[in-house]
Amino acid sequence: MIQITGLTKVYRRGRPPALLDLGFDARPGAVTVLLGDEGAGKTTALRLMVELERGLGITLFDGRTYRRLRRPEREVGVLLPSGRPTAGHPGQRARSHLRMLAGAVGVPARRADELLEQTRLAAVADHRLRSFSPGMHRRMALAAALLGDPKALLLDDPTEGLSPRNEEWFHSFLRSFAVAGGTLVVTTRSPQEAAAFGDRVVTLDRGRMLADQPVAEFRRTRLHPEVAVRGPQMARLADLLVGHGAQVRRDGGAGLAVSGIGRTEIGELAYRHGILLHELADRVVEQPAPRVVLPTGSGRSGQVRVRSRRRDAEPVPAARPQSPPAAVPGEPSSGGPLFEEPLPRVSRSRRPSQESLVPVVERSGAGLPGRESGAADAPTAVIPSVAAAEAEAERTVVLGPPVAAGPDLRPMRRSVPPLFRDEQHHRPEPEPEPEPRPETGR
Ligand SMILES: Nc1ncnc2c1ncn2[C@@H]1O[C@H](COP(=O)(O)OP(=O)(O)OP(=O)(O)O)[C@@H](O)[C@H]1O
């Protein structure tokens, strides 16, 4: 089991975080897909998980951080983009490269040979790496990740740019890894791939987590079946389809995207009215994901502005940790719902000890009880997580118990010193002097 809590990365001060407060669980026997567009923060998340990147948050592999794993190669196999197709000298032969890596992780050379078989590279094991196709390179990288026979695999876009045949092979190989009890976290940009391959889909948008859903729910809420139709008489067909209650939109020059009516029905309708079709195909398209509105703020003034719907809006009530980040489809001032469509609740399981790591943080200008407020119109936000506050606020006041239990959680607390700057607010209030009792006259 991999438990991810509060992963946050800010590459440059004053810039929006590349990743903010990412948290989810990846369970054994299941494929967890981290889905997001280019730049959503998927690679950053994997790099933070295995501590190749410094940042906030914590990842536990069966209860231990990566650094505390006794034999990391036996626990986690990682496939990350290296900038080169394969980590290895182009002149080296596949077998000797993999045997060398086997030696480095302390497993026998026969394990390398086994993996060459399993990844269908045995026939080219004595070929030089420079002659490998992208698909072979990717299988080689997978073989390297599997050398230590790990319980979990973290794979960054393993099928990107591969042929459909290679992609299919990867999916079935990785599925069998999960079926055998392995834990898989796989990133992709393709919602279709996530829907086809994942058991759980965690959706990221510009570093924020939008949703953590079982795949069936993901398919229902994010994917939309429609029929692509193409031909020379589309205007006529569109009229007919609308008359039959279908939703129709233009799709390129001579094409329609039709929903609400089946492919067979469309074909029959076109045939009956003598309309020629060049294409008639089912397809699945992605529903536009609700966009996260990033807080705008001046990093230097000590105030972080969070867009609110009305200037006179009440301070945001203390959100529960499970709440998804605030998101609106368009202008935040529209007063519309936070999400364009009801998004399933983000479910984040946190260990009880980590609940205490989620203090309520109020940014400057807030009207704390018994505390002087800042500017009267200064926007106020209550942020439910340490990571979010650390990434965005310069001045924070913690209103909750700040201490987390457990040895693995201590580094996280150490890594967020600014949050505890106002620690005097945690001090218990001095007991009020007892009121002198009125004399009873006795
Ligand atoms: N070393 C770095 N220095 C500065 N910014 C970075 C660095 N690495 C990543 N970023 C930024 O962080 C954001 C997230 O990048 P990341 O590579 O994690 O996205 P991704 O979802 O993996 O994208 P892709 O699908 O293209 O691989 C991007 O805006 C990127 O420009």
XYZ file of C-alpha atoms and ligand atoms in Angstrom:
473
model
C 0.000 0.000 0.000
C 1.308 3.439 -0.891
C -0.087 6.360 1.104
C 0.519 9.790 -0.287
C -0.262 12.848 1.789
C 0.158 16.553 1.135
C 2.734 16.331 -1.676
C 3.644 19.879 -2.596
C 6.366 21.327 -4.776
C 7.163 24.940 -5.541
C 10.006 25.167 -8.051
C 10.311 28.930 -7.932
C 9.182 31.339 -5.253
C 6.299 33.484 -6.331
C 5.258 30.986 -9.020
C 2.217 28.746 -8.595
C 3.143 25.409 -7.109
C 3.856 22.624 -9.591
C 2.020 20.373 -7.178
C -0.179 21.318 -4.260
C -1.360 19.070 -1.481
C -1.695 15.860 -3.468
C -2.997 12.960 -1.417
C -4.320 9.540 -2.313
C -3.787 5.879 -1.535
C -2.565 3.314 -4.060
C -3.671 -0.160 -3.050
C -2.095 -3.501 -3.813
C -3.757 -5.439 -6.610
C -4.975 -2.252 -8.263
C -3.760 0.112 -10.948
C -3.916 3.722 -9.771
C -3.684 6.150 -12.658
C -2.447 9.685 -12.166
C -4.113 11.561 -14.996
C -3.386 15.088 -16.150
C -2.474 17.257 -19.084
C 1.057 18.281 -19.899
C 2.534 20.125 -16.931
C -0.153 18.936 -14.507
C 2.488 17.743 -12.058
C 2.487 13.974 -12.609
C 6.234 13.537 -12.956
C 6.811 15.897 -10.053
C 4.507 13.748 -7.928
C 6.434 10.549 -8.731
C 9.777 12.269 -8.124
C 8.581 13.532 -4.749
C 7.334 10.075 -3.833
C 10.786 8.554 -4.211
C 12.501 11.649 -2.813
C 14.324 12.573 -5.997
C 12.875 16.013 -5.437
C 12.750 18.053 -2.258
C 9.315 19.266 -1.314
C 6.582 18.957 1.235
C 4.388 16.034 2.079
C 4.993 12.418 2.743
C 4.762 9.109 0.916
C 4.659 5.885 2.848
C 5.436 2.537 1.245
C 3.868 0.012 3.595
C 4.314 2.536 6.375
C 7.866 3.692 5.576
C 9.209 6.629 3.655
C 11.394 5.787 0.659
C 14.528 6.795 2.531
C 13.706 4.389 5.345
C 13.155 1.364 3.126
C 15.830 -1.232 3.869
C 16.002 -2.518 0.285
C 14.219 0.097 -1.866
C 14.777 -1.916 -5.047
C 12.783 -4.771 -3.523
C 9.941 -2.470 -2.560
C 9.567 0.006 -5.413
C 10.497 -0.139 -9.084
C 10.560 3.202 -10.843
C 10.353 4.188 -14.489
C 10.900 7.900 -14.919
C 11.820 9.840 -18.050
C 15.586 10.156 -18.118
C 15.903 12.451 -21.120
C 17.440 9.562 -23.059
C 15.520 6.612 -24.449
C 17.328 4.187 -22.192
C 19.746 4.611 -19.332
C 22.705 2.799 -20.764
C 25.506 3.185 -23.278
C 24.136 2.910 -26.831
C 26.983 0.554 -27.688
C 26.191 -1.850 -24.857
C 24.261 -5.045 -25.476
C 20.874 -5.411 -23.774
C 21.841 -8.524 -21.809
C 25.066 -7.121 -20.431
C 23.394 -3.818 -19.564
C 20.657 -5.547 -17.591
C 23.119 -7.946 -15.928
C 25.203 -4.977 -14.862
C 22.126 -3.354 -13.299
C 21.291 -6.665 -11.618
C 24.729 -6.653 -10.026
C 24.210 -3.087 -8.851
C 20.993 -3.973 -7.014
C 22.415 -7.242 -5.705
C 20.349 -9.782 -7.614
C 21.786 -12.714 -9.606
C 22.453 -12.350 -13.334
C 19.837 -15.004 -14.097
C 17.184 -12.530 -12.917
C 18.234 -10.264 -15.793
C 17.853 -13.168 -18.242
C 14.420 -14.020 -16.802
C 13.286 -10.454 -17.257
C 14.546 -10.338 -20.834
C 12.264 -13.334 -21.448
C 9.313 -11.804 -19.620
C 9.580 -8.500 -21.456
C 9.935 -10.297 -24.806
C 13.464 -9.052 -25.362
C 15.209 -12.429 -25.275
C 15.498 -12.535 -29.079
C 17.346 -9.210 -29.131
C 19.245 -9.661 -25.867
C 22.581 -9.572 -27.686
C 21.737 -6.565 -29.805
C 23.229 -3.198 -28.978
C 20.956 -0.677 -27.282
C 21.421 1.804 -30.135
C 19.513 -0.536 -32.438
C 16.464 -0.694 -30.160
C 13.108 0.789 -31.125
C 11.288 3.067 -28.621
C 9.063 0.150 -27.636
C 12.116 -2.075 -26.928
C 13.740 0.700 -24.924
C 10.608 1.075 -22.840
C 10.454 -2.688 -22.191
C 14.113 -2.579 -21.242
C 13.393 0.201 -18.746
C 10.523 -1.846 -17.341
C 12.820 -4.854 -16.988
C 15.292 -2.677 -15.087
C 12.525 -1.443 -12.756
C 11.535 -5.052 -12.064
C 15.037 -6.352 -11.268
C 14.564 -6.302 -7.505
C 11.155 -8.017 -7.824
C 9.485 -4.994 -6.208
C 6.057 -4.947 -4.611
C 5.186 -1.633 -6.231
C 5.859 0.073 -9.548
C 5.807 3.811 -10.221
C 5.710 4.354 -13.965
C 5.735 7.716 -15.675
C 3.757 7.563 -18.892
C 5.067 4.088 -19.790
C 3.083 3.861 -23.015
C 3.672 7.368 -24.366
C 4.510 7.291 -28.070
C 4.257 3.511 -28.334
C 2.471 1.653 -31.096
C -0.991 0.286 -30.206
C 0.528 -3.226 -30.151
C 3.231 -2.232 -27.701
C 0.716 -0.292 -25.614
C -1.519 -3.340 -25.428
C 1.441 -5.484 -24.373
C 2.341 -3.007 -21.622
C -1.215 -2.930 -20.326
C -1.536 -6.687 -20.140
C 1.908 -7.086 -18.551
C 1.167 -4.448 -15.929
C -2.294 -5.832 -15.295
C -0.770 -9.228 -14.517
C 1.634 -7.482 -12.109
C -1.383 -5.989 -10.302
C -3.309 -9.263 -10.361
C -0.335 -10.906 -8.631
C -0.790 -8.405 -5.774
C 1.506 -5.599 -6.933
C 0.768 -1.916 -6.369
C 0.889 0.240 -9.464
C 0.923 3.991 -9.896
C 0.956 4.914 -13.568
C 0.738 8.382 -15.082
C -0.904 9.265 -18.353
C -2.266 12.249 -20.243
C -4.965 10.190 -21.921
C -8.359 9.899 -20.208
C -9.180 7.054 -22.570
C -6.135 5.117 -21.400
C -6.979 5.866 -17.773
C -10.499 4.563 -18.303
C -9.332 1.458 -20.134
C -6.472 0.493 -17.870
C -6.947 1.978 -14.388
C -8.892 0.770 -11.379
C -8.724 4.175 -9.761
C -8.134 7.513 -11.434
C -6.633 10.505 -9.671
C -7.072 13.602 -11.822
C -4.619 16.488 -11.609
C -5.039 19.929 -13.103
C -2.135 22.361 -12.931
C -0.802 20.760 -9.788
C -4.142 20.462 -7.996
C -6.032 17.283 -7.421
C -9.461 17.474 -9.007
C -10.790 14.045 -8.182
C -9.907 10.594 -6.905
C -12.427 8.188 -8.386
C -13.025 4.508 -8.982
C -12.730 3.932 -12.707
C -16.457 3.278 -13.200
C -17.283 6.657 -11.707
C -14.530 8.276 -13.767
C -16.007 6.823 -16.960
C -19.474 8.002 -16.006
C -18.503 11.534 -15.086
C -15.602 12.335 -17.386
C -16.078 10.304 -20.521
C -18.817 10.826 -23.008
C -19.781 8.345 -25.731
C -20.673 9.811 -29.110
C -20.800 8.852 -32.745
C -18.544 10.455 -35.323
C -20.278 10.868 -38.678
C -18.707 12.190 -41.859
C -20.028 12.700 -45.349
C -20.969 15.267 -47.995
C -24.572 15.930 -46.827
C -24.105 16.623 -43.150
C -26.424 19.643 -42.925
C -29.378 17.527 -44.024
C -28.446 14.697 -41.706
C -28.029 17.121 -38.809
C -31.611 18.385 -39.275
C -32.926 14.832 -39.313
C -30.949 13.856 -36.239
C -32.113 16.876 -34.260
C -35.685 15.963 -35.258
C -35.032 12.550 -33.702
C -33.928 14.101 -30.418
C -30.165 13.710 -30.880
C -27.571 16.271 -29.787
C -25.445 17.263 -32.726
C -22.356 19.422 -33.030
C -20.015 20.158 -35.900
C -16.826 18.168 -35.893
C -14.394 19.554 -38.434
C -15.367 20.457 -42.003
C -17.626 17.607 -43.112
C -18.231 15.916 -39.810
C -20.760 15.671 -37.010
C -20.408 14.473 -33.442
C -23.702 12.969 -32.390
C -24.887 11.853 -28.984
C -28.204 10.654 -27.634
C -28.760 8.258 -30.529
C -27.003 5.020 -31.483
C -24.696 4.337 -34.427
C -27.087 1.816 -36.010
C -30.009 4.224 -35.816
C -27.961 6.961 -37.468
C -26.901 4.597 -40.257
C -30.494 3.501 -40.889
C -31.773 7.085 -40.866
C -29.147 8.123 -43.387
C -29.920 5.113 -45.603
C -33.680 5.800 -45.562
C -33.108 9.400 -46.670
C -30.473 8.551 -49.272
C -27.672 10.314 -47.413
C -24.187 9.133 -48.265
C -21.859 8.466 -45.302
C -18.085 8.234 -45.424
C -17.623 7.493 -41.738
C -19.804 6.221 -38.925
C -17.934 5.280 -35.752
C -18.426 5.087 -32.018
C -15.906 6.981 -29.951
C -15.398 8.191 -26.441
C -14.455 11.793 -25.778
C -13.417 13.511 -22.614
C -15.802 15.867 -20.865
C -13.984 19.099 -20.209
C -12.570 18.858 -16.723
C -13.553 21.609 -14.320
C -10.617 23.998 -14.100
C -9.045 24.888 -10.833
C -8.801 28.596 -10.156
C -5.356 29.281 -8.850
C -5.131 31.783 -6.049
C -3.577 35.003 -7.198
C -1.401 36.678 -4.689
C 1.518 38.876 -4.059
C 4.132 36.844 -2.408
C 5.816 39.835 -0.834
C 3.039 41.866 0.705
C 2.290 39.231 3.252
C -1.222 38.817 1.938
C -2.430 36.111 -0.327
C -5.561 36.889 -2.230
C -7.966 34.107 -2.804
C -10.620 34.846 -5.328
C -13.993 34.813 -3.711
C -17.352 35.125 -5.359
C -18.384 38.287 -3.540
C -16.251 40.818 -1.822
C -18.527 40.714 1.174
C -18.520 36.954 1.259
C -18.187 35.280 4.583
C -14.804 33.755 5.279
C -14.686 30.297 3.802
C -15.716 27.899 6.523
C -13.053 25.551 7.744
C -13.016 22.939 5.038
C -12.755 19.302 5.845
C -9.587 17.712 4.569
C -11.606 15.617 2.126
C -12.935 18.644 0.287
C -11.687 19.123 -3.256
C -9.888 22.355 -4.051
C -12.102 25.253 -4.987
C -12.699 25.271 -8.693
C -14.956 27.168 -11.008
C -15.512 26.696 -14.691
C -15.247 30.313 -15.704
C -14.978 33.602 -13.943
C -14.912 33.170 -10.218
C -17.025 36.273 -9.744
C -19.961 34.663 -11.499
C -21.296 33.334 -8.236
C -21.875 30.019 -9.952
C -21.252 26.607 -8.482
C -17.726 25.655 -7.605
C -17.724 22.938 -10.213
C -19.353 23.102 -13.588
C -20.781 19.691 -12.973
C -21.095 17.914 -9.652
C -17.735 16.306 -9.222
C -17.517 13.280 -7.052
C -16.105 14.047 -3.673
C -12.402 13.717 -3.434
C -11.809 10.914 -1.052
C -8.558 11.027 0.767
C -7.869 8.582 3.425
C -5.503 9.929 5.982
C -4.225 8.058 8.896
C -5.615 9.300 12.141
C -2.202 10.508 13.197
C -2.050 12.664 10.107
C -5.316 14.378 10.836
C -3.365 16.369 13.335
C -1.172 17.545 10.480
C -4.118 19.298 8.982
C -4.512 22.333 11.144
C -6.739 25.156 10.112
C -4.631 27.991 8.854
C -5.910 31.509 8.529
C -4.070 33.930 6.319
C -3.196 37.457 7.239
C -6.034 39.902 7.533
C -8.206 37.327 9.145
C -10.368 38.188 12.063
C -9.109 35.793 14.619
C -10.997 35.900 17.853
C -9.198 38.128 20.275
C -6.743 39.225 17.628
C -6.503 42.446 15.709
C -7.636 42.079 12.150
C -5.722 43.269 9.133
C -7.211 45.484 6.448
C -10.969 45.423 6.652
C -11.448 44.267 3.096
C -8.526 41.899 3.010
C -9.679 38.584 1.632
C -9.569 35.808 4.108
C -9.232 32.146 3.546
C -9.129 29.192 5.804
C -6.831 26.610 4.327
C -7.241 23.055 5.384
C -3.724 21.835 4.929
C -0.199 22.534 5.955
C 1.091 22.024 2.453
C -1.333 24.476 0.909
C -0.463 27.119 3.438
C 3.247 26.581 3.104
C 3.029 26.887 -0.653
C 0.909 29.971 -0.842
C 0.782 31.997 2.317
C 3.589 34.011 3.745
C 1.945 34.593 7.061
C 0.005 31.833 8.675
C -1.669 31.260 11.967
C -2.234 27.714 12.994
C -5.441 27.040 14.845
C -5.030 23.370 15.497
C -2.774 20.936 17.205
C 0.406 21.141 15.172
C 2.117 17.989 16.276
C 1.929 14.797 14.306
C 2.795 11.461 15.789
C 5.132 8.909 14.326
C 8.796 9.030 13.391
C 8.087 9.252 9.668
C 6.028 12.364 10.077
C 8.598 14.413 11.927
C 10.555 15.468 8.826
C 7.395 16.957 7.407
C 6.904 19.157 10.408
C 10.528 20.228 10.274
C 10.186 21.121 6.634
C 7.448 23.676 7.158
C 8.980 26.114 9.612
C 7.128 29.257 8.458
C 3.870 27.676 9.388
C 4.864 27.514 12.969
C 6.175 31.043 13.155
C 3.170 32.160 15.117
C 3.470 29.247 17.445
C 2.674 31.350 20.435
C -0.944 30.977 19.351
C -0.795 27.332 20.298
C 0.111 28.137 23.810
C -2.766 27.500 26.097
C -4.478 30.665 27.194
C -3.522 31.552 30.769
C -6.180 30.534 33.193
C -8.270 33.599 34.079
C -7.864 34.851 37.601
C -10.716 33.474 39.674
C -13.322 36.098 40.380
C -13.421 37.021 44.072
C -16.500 35.449 45.531
C -19.070 37.921 46.820
C -19.171 38.018 50.531
C -22.160 36.142 51.858
C -22.061 38.034 55.134
C -21.781 34.846 57.140
N 13.074 21.313 -12.661
C 12.055 22.157 -12.828
N 12.213 23.485 -12.644
C 11.185 24.346 -12.769
N 9.932 23.961 -13.099
C 9.709 22.666 -13.309
C 10.754 21.693 -13.176
N 10.240 20.468 -13.429
C 8.927 20.670 -13.706
N 8.626 21.976 -13.640
C 7.295 22.569 -13.836
O 6.390 21.922 -12.982
C 5.144 21.727 -13.635
C 4.782 20.258 -13.574
O 5.727 19.547 -14.364
P 5.665 17.965 -14.505
O 6.819 17.543 -15.341
O 5.538 17.356 -13.159
O 4.294 17.784 -15.295
P 3.718 16.468 -15.971
O 2.291 16.372 -15.579
O 4.573 15.292 -15.681
O 3.827 16.868 -17.501
P 4.094 15.895 -18.765
O 2.832 15.142 -19.006
O 4.408 16.878 -19.856
O 5.262 15.017 -18.414
C 5.292 22.265 -15.043
O 4.755 23.548 -15.082
C 6.786 22.308 -15.249
O 7.135 23.369 -16.101
